[in-house]
Short mmCIF file of C-alpha atoms in Angstrom, two decimals:
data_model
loop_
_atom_site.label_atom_id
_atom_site.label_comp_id
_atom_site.label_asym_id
_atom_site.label_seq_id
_atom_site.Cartn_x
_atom_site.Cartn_y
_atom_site.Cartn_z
CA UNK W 318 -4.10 16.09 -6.81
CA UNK W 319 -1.75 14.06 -9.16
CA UNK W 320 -1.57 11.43 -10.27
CA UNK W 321 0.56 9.10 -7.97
CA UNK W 322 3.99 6.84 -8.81
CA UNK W 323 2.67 3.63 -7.95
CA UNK W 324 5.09 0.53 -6.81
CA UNK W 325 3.37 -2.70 -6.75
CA UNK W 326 4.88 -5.99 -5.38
CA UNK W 327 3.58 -9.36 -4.85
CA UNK W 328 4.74 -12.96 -4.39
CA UNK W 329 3.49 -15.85 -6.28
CA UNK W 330 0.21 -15.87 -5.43
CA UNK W 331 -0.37 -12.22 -6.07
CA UNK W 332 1.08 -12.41 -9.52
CA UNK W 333 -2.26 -12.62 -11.66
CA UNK W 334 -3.26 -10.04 -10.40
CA UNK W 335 0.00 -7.88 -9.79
CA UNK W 336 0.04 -8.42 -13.82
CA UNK W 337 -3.42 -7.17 -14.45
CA UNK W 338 -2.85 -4.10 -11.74
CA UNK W 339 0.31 -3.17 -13.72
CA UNK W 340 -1.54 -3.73 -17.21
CA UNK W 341 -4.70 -1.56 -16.18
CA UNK W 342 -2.60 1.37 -14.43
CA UNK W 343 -0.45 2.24 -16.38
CA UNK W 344 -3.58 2.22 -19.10
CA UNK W 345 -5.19 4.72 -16.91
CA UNK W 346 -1.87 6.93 -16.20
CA UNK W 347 -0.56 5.50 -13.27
CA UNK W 348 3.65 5.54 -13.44
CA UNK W 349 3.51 1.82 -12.11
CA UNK W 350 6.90 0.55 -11.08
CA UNK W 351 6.89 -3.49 -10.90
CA UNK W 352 9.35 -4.88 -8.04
CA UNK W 353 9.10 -8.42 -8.39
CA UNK W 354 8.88 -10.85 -9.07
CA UNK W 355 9.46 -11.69 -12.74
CA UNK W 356 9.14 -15.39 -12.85
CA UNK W 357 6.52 -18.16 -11.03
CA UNK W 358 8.24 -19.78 -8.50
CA UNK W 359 5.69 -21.30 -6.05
CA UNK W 360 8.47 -21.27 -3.30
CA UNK W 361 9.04 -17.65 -3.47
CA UNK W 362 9.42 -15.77 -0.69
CA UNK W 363 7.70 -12.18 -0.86
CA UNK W 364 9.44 -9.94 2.05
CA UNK W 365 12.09 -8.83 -0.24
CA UNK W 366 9.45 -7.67 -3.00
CA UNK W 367 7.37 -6.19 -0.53
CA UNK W 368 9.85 -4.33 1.30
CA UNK W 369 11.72 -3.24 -2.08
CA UNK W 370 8.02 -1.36 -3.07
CA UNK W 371 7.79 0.01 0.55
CA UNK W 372 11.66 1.21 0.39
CA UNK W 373 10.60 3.18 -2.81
CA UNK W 374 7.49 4.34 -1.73
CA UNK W 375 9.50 6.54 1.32
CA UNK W 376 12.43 7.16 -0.85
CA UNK W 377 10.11 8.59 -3.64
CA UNK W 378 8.23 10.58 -1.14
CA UNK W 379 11.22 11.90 1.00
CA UNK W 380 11.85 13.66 -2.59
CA UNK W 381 8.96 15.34 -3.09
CA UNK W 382 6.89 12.81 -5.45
CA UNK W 383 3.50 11.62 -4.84
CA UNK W 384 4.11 7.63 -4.34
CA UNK W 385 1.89 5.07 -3.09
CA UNK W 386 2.12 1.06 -2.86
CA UNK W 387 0.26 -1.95 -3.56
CA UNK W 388 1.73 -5.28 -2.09
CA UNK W 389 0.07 -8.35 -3.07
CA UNK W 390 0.01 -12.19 -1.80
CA UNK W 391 -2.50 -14.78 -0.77
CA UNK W 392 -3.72 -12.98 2.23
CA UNK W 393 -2.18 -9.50 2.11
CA UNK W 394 -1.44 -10.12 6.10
CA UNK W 395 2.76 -10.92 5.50
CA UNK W 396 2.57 -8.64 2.88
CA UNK W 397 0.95 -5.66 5.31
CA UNK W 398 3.72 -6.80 7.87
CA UNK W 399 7.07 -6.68 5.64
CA UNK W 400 5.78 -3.06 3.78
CA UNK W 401 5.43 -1.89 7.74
CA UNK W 402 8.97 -2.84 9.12
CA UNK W 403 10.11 0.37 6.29
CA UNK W 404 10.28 3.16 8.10
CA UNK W 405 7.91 5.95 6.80
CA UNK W 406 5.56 3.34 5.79
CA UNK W 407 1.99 3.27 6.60
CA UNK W 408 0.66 -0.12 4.85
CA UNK W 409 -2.71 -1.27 5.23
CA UNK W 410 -4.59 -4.43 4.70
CA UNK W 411 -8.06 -3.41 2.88
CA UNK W 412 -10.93 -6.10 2.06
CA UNK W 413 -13.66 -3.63 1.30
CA UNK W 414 -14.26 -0.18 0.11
CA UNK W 415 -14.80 1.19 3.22
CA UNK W 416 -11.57 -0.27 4.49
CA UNK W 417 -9.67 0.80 1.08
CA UNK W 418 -11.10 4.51 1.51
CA UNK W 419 -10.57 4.74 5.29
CA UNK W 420 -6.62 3.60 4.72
CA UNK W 421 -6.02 6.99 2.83
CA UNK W 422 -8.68 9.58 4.22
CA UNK W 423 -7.95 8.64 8.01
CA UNK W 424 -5.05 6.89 8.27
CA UNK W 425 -2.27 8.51 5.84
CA UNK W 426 -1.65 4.72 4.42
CA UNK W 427 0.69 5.48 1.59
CA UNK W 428 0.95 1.45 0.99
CA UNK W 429 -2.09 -0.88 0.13
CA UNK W 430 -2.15 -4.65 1.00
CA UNK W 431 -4.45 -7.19 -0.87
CA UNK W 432 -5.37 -10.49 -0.10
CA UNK W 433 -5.26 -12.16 -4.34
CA UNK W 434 -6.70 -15.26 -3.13
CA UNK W 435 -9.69 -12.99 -0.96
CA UNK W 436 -10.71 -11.01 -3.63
CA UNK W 437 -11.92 -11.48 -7.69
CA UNK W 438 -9.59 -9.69 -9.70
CA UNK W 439 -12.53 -7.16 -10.57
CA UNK W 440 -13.31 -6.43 -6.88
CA UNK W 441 -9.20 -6.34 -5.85
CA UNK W 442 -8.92 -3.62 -8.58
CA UNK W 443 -12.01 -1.70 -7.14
CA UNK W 444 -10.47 -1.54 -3.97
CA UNK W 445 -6.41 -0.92 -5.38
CA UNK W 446 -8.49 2.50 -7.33
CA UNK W 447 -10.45 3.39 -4.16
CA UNK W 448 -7.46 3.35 -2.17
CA UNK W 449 -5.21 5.38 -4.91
CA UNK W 450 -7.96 7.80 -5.53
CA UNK W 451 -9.04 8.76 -1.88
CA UNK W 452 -7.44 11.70 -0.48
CA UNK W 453 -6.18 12.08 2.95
CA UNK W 454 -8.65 14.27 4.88
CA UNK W 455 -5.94 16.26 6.54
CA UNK W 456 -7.97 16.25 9.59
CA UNK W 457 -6.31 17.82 13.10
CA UNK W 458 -6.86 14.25 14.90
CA UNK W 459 -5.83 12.17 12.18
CA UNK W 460 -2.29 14.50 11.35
CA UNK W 461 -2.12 14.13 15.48
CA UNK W 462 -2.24 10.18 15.51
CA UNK W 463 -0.46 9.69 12.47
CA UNK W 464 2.25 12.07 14.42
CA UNK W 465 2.48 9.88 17.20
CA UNK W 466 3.00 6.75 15.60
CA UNK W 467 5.53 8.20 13.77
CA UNK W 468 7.71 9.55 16.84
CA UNK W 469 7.23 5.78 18.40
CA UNK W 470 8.79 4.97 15.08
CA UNK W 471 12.01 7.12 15.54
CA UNK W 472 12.09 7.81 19.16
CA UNK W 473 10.47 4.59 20.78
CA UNK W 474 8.44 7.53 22.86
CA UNK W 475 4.87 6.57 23.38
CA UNK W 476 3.15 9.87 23.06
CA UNK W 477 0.06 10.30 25.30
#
């Protein structure tokens, strides 16, 4: 597998570690595109980041690339919620490596959410690799369940 375009986002309590994710990436070979924000500012308000990286993610994907995100905050939880309103986006919030792991192999998740103020910037980073690094198993019940929450998405059809 390649290596993945990876679009990172955050808000202002994210951006320690947004800076070390972008730092440590790209060091290991990661294409890491940074979408905000550039400056501190406390009062910041992290949907547009988030849903900027998620935007990217699907656009980069609907073109062939391999993409994934990482959206960062406090919490993760907003963050998760604003990468999810993109259509085409799968975002997960992970808190341990089983979690991180299960996003990609089961689940599809093409976007990451961490919690900055949950996690040590070691362990966030442990988790940001597992989740980048895990394939998706390609399983038939997990391509079947992925399949129907994407025609909810574009149909509003609940699929039985």
């Amino acid at each position: 597998m390649t290596t993945p375009r990876v679009h990172i986002a955050t808000d202002h309590a994210g951006m320690e570690l947004s800076a070390h994710l972008v730092s440590h990436l790209t060091g290991k070979g990661y294409d890491v595109v940074d979408h905000g924000p550039k400056v501190y500012d406390a009062l910041d308000d992290y949907p547009s980041f988030c849903i900027n990286a998620a935007t990217a993610v699907v656009a980069d994907q609907q073109a062939g690339m391999h993409a994934l995100g990482i959206v960062l905050g406090g919490s993760g939880n907003g963050e998760q919620i604003a990468a999810n309103k993109v259509k085409g986006v799968r975002a997960a919030l992970v808190w341990n490596m089983s979690t991180a792991k299960l996003a990609r192999e089961h689940n599809d998740a093409n976007v990451v959410a961490v919690g900055g103020r949950q996690h040590s910037v070691e362990e966030a980073t442990g988790l940001i690799e597992a989740f980048l690094e895990e394939p998706f198993s390609n399983d038939e019940r997990h391509v079947r369940r992925i399949g129907k929450i994407a025609t909810y998405e574009a149909t509003g059809e609940i699929v039985q």
